[in-house]
XYZ file of N, CA and C in Angstrom:
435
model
N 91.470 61.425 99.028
C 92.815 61.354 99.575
C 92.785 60.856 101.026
N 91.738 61.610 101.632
C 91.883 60.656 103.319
C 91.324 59.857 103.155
N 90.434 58.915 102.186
C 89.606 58.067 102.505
C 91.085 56.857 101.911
N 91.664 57.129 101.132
C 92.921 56.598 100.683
C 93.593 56.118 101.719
N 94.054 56.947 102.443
C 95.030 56.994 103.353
C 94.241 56.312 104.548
N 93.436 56.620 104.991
C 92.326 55.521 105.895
C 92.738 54.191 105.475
N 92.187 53.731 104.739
C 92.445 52.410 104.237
C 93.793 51.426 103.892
N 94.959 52.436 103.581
C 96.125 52.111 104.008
C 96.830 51.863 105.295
N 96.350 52.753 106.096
C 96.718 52.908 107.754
C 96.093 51.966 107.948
N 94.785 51.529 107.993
C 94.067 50.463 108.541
C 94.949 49.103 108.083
N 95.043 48.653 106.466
C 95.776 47.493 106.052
C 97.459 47.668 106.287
N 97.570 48.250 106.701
C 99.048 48.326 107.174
C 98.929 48.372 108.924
N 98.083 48.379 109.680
C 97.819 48.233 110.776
C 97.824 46.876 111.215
N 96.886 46.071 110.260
C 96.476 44.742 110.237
C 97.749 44.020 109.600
N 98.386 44.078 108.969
C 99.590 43.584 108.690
C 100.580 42.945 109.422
N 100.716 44.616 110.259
C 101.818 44.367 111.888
C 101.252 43.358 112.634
N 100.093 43.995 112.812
C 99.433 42.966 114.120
C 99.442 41.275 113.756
N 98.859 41.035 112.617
C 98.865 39.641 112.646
C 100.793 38.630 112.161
N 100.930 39.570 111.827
C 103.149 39.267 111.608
C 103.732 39.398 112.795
N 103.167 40.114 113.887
C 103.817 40.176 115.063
C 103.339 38.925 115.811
N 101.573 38.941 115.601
C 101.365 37.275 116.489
C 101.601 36.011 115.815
N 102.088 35.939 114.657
C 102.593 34.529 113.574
C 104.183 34.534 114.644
N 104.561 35.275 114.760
C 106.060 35.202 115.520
C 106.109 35.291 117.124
N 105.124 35.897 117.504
C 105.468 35.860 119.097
C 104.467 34.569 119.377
N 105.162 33.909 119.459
C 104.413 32.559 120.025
C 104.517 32.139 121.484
N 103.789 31.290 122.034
C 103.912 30.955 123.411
C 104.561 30.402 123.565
N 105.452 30.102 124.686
C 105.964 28.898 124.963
C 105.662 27.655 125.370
N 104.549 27.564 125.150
C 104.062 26.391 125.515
C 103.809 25.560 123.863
N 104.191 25.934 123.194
C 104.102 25.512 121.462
C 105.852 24.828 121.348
N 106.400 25.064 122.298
C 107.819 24.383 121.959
C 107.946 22.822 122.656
N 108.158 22.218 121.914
C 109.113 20.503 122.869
C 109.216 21.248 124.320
N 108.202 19.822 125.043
C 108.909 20.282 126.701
C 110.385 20.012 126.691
N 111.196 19.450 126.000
C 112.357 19.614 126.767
C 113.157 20.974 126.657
N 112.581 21.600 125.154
C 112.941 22.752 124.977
C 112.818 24.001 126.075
N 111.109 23.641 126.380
C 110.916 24.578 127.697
C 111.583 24.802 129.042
N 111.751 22.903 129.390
C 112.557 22.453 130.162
C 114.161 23.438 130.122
N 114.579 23.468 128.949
C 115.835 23.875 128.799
C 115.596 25.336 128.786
N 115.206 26.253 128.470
C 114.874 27.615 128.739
C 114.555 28.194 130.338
N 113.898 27.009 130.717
C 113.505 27.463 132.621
C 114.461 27.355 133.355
N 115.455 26.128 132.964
C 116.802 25.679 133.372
C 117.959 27.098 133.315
N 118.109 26.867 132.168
C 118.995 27.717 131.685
C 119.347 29.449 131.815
N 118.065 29.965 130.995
C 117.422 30.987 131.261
C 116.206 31.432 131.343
N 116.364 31.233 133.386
C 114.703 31.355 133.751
C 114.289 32.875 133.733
N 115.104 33.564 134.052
C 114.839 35.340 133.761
C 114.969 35.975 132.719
N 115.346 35.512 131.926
C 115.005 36.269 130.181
C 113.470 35.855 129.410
N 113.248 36.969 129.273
C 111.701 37.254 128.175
C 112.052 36.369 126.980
N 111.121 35.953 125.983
C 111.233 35.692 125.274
C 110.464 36.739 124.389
N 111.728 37.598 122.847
C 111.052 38.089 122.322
C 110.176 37.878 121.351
N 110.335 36.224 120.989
C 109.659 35.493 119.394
C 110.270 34.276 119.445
N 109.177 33.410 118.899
C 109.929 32.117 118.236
C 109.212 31.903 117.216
N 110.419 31.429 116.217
C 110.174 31.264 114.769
C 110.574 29.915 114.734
N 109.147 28.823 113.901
C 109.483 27.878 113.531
C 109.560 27.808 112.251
N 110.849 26.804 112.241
C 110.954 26.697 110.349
C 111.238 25.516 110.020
N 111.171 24.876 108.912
C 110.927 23.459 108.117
C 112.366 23.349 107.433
N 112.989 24.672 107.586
C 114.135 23.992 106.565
C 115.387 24.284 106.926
N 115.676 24.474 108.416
C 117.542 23.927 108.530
C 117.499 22.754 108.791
N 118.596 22.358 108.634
C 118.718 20.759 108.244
C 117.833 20.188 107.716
N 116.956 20.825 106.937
C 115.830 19.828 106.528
C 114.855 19.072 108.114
N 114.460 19.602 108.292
C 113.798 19.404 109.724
C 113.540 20.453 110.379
N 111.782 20.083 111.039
C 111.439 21.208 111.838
C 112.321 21.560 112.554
N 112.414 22.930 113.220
C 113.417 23.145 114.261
C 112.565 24.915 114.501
N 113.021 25.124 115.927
C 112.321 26.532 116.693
C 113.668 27.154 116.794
N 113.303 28.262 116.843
C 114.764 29.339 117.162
C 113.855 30.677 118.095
N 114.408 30.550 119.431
C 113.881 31.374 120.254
C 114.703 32.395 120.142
N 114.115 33.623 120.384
C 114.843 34.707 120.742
C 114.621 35.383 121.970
N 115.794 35.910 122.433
C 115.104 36.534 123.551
C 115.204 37.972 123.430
N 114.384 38.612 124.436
C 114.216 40.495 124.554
C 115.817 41.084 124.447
N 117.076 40.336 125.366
C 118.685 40.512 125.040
C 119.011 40.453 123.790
N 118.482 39.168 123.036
C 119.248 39.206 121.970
C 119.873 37.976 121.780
N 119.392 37.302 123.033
C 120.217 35.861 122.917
C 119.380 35.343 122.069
N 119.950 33.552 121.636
C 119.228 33.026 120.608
C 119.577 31.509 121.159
N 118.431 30.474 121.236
C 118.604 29.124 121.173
C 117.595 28.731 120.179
N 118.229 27.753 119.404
C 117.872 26.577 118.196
C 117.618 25.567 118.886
N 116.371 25.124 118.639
C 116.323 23.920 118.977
C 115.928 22.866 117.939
N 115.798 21.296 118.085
C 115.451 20.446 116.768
C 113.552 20.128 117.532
N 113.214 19.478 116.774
C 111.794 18.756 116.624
C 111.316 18.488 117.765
N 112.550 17.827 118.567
C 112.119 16.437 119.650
C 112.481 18.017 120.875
N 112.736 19.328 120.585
C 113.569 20.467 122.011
C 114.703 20.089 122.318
N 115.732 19.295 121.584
C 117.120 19.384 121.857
C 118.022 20.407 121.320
N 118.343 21.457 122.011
C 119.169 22.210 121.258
C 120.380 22.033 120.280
N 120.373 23.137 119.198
C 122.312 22.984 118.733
C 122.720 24.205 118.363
N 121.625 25.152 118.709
C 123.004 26.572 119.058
C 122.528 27.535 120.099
N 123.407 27.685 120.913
C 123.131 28.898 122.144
C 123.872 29.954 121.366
N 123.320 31.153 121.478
C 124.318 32.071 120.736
C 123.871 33.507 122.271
N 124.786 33.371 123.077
C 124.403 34.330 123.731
C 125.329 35.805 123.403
N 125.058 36.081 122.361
C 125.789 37.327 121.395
C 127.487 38.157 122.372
N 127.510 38.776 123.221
C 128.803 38.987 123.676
C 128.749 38.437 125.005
N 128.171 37.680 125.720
C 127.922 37.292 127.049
C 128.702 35.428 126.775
N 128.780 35.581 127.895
C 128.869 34.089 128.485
C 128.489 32.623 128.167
N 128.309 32.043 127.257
C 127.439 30.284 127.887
C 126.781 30.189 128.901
N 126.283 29.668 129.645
C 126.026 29.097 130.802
C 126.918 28.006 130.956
N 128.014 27.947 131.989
C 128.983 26.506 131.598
C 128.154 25.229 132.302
N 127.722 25.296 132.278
C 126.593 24.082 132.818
C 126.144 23.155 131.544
N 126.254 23.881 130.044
C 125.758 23.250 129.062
C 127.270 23.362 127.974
N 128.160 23.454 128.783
C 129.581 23.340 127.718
C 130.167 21.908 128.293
N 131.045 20.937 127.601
C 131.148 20.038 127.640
C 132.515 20.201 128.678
N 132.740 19.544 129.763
C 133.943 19.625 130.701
C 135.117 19.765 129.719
N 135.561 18.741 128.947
C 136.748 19.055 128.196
C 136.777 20.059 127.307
N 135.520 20.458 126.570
C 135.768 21.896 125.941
C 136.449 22.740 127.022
N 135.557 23.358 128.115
C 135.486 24.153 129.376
C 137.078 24.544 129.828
N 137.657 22.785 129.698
C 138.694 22.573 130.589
C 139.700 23.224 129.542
N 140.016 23.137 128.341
C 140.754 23.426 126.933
C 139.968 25.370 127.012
N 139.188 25.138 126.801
C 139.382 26.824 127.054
C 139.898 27.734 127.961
N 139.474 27.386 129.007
C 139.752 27.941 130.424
C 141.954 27.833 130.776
N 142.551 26.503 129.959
C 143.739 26.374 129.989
C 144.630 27.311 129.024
N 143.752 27.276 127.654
C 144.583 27.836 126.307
C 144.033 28.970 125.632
N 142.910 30.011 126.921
C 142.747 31.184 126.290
C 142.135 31.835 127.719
N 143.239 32.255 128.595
C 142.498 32.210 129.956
C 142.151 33.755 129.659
N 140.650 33.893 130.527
C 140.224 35.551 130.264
C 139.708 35.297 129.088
N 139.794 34.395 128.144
C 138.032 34.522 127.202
C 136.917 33.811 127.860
N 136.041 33.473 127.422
C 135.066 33.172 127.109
C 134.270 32.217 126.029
N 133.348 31.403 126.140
C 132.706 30.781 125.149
C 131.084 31.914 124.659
N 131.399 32.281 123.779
C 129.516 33.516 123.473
C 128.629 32.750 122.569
N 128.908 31.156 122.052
C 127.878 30.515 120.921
C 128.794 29.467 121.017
N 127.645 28.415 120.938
C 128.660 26.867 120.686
C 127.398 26.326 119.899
N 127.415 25.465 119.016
C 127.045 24.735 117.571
C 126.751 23.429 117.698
N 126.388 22.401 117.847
C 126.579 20.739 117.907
C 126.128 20.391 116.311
N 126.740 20.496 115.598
C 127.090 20.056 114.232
C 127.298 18.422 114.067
N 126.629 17.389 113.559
C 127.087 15.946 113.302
C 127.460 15.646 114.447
N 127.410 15.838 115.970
C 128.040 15.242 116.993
C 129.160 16.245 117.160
N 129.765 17.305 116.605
C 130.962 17.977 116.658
C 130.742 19.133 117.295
N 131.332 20.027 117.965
C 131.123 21.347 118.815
C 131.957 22.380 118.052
N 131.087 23.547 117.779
C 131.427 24.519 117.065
C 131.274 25.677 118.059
N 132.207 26.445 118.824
C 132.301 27.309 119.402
C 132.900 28.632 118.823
N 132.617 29.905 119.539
C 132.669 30.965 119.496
C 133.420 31.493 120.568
N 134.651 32.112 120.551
C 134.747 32.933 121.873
C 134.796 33.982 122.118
N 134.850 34.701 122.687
C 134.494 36.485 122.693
C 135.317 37.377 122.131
N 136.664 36.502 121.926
C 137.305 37.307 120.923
C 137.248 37.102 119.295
N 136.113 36.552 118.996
C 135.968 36.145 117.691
C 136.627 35.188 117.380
N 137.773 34.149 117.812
C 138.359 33.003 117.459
C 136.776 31.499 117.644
N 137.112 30.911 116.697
C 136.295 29.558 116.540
C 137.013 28.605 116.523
N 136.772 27.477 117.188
C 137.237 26.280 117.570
C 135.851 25.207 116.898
N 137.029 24.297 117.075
C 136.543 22.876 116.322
C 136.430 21.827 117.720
N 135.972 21.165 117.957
C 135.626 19.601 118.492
C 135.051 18.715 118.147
N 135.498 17.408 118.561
C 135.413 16.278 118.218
C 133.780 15.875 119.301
N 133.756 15.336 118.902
C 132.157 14.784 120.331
C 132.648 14.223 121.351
N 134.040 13.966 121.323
C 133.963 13.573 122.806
C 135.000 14.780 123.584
N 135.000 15.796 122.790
C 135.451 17.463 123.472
C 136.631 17.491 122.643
N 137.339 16.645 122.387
C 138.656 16.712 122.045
C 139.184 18.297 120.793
N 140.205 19.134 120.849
C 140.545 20.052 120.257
C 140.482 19.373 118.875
N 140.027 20.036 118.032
C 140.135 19.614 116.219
C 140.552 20.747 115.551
N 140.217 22.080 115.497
C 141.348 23.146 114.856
C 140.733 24.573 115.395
N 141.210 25.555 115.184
C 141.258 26.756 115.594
C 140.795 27.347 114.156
N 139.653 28.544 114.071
C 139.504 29.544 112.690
C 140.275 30.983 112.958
N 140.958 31.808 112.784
C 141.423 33.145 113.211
C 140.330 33.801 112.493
C-alpha cells in the first residue's frame, strides 16, 4: 500500500512539473514584435504562461497570459488580435483614434476591456458588457446588447 502510493505521488509529481514547464515558456520563444509589444504595452505584468497553438485560424498563434489575468493573442509573425484585459482598461495607445473617439462620445464613463481585429474589422468589449462592431478604418458597424 505505501509502496503504491509512493509511486503514484512520485508519477503524479512528474506530471505537474513537466505540464507546468510545456506552458510556462520564456519570452524569448515569442516573435520579437510580440515581445516588443508586451515591453511596450505591459512592461510590469508577469507573465503567467504562454500557450502555443496550431489551430486558431488555422495558423500558429501564442496566447500570453499574465499573473492578472490579462490575455494577448498574438499571430506567427507577433502581431496581435486580442487584448483581453478582463475588467480593466485597454491601453488607449493600441485602440484606433476613431474607435476611442466613438466611445469616449456615445458611452461616456465606459471603457474598452478586449478589442478583436477580425478580417481587418475591430471587435470590442466594453465594461459594461455591450460589443461593438468596426469597420477597419474605425467606422461604427453595429452594437450586440
Amino acid at each position: 500500500m505505501k509502496k503504491t502510493l509512493t509511486v503514484f505521488v512520485l508519477v503524479l509529481s512528474t506530471i505537474i512539473f513537466f505540464t507546468g514547464r510545456a506552458n510556462a515558456q520564456n519570452m524569448s520563444q515569442l516573435p520579437n514584435a510580440a515581445q516588443t509589444f508586451i515591453k511596450t504595452y505591459f512592461p510590469k505584468l508577469q507573465i503567467s504562461k504562454i500557450e502555443e497553438d496550431d489551430k486558431i485560424y488555422e495558423t500558429k498563434s501564442f496566447e500570453v497570459i499574465f499573473t492578472n489575468g490579462y490575455e494577448v493573442t498574438f499571430d506567427s509573425k507577433g502581431v496581435w488580435f486580442v487584448v483581453d484585459c478582463q475588467e480593466d482598461a485597454i491601453p488607449e495607445a493600441l485602440i484606433p483614434v476613431n474607435i476611442n473617439s466613438y466611445v469616449k462620445k456615445n458611452f461616456p464613463g465606459d471603457f474598452i476591456t478586449q478589442i478583436e481585429v477580425i478580417k481587418g474589422e475591430y471587435d470590442i468589449e466594453l465594461q459594461s458588457d455591450l460589443s461593438l462592431l468596426f469597420d477597419r478604418k474605425g467606422n461604427f458597424k453595429s452594437v450586440d446588447h
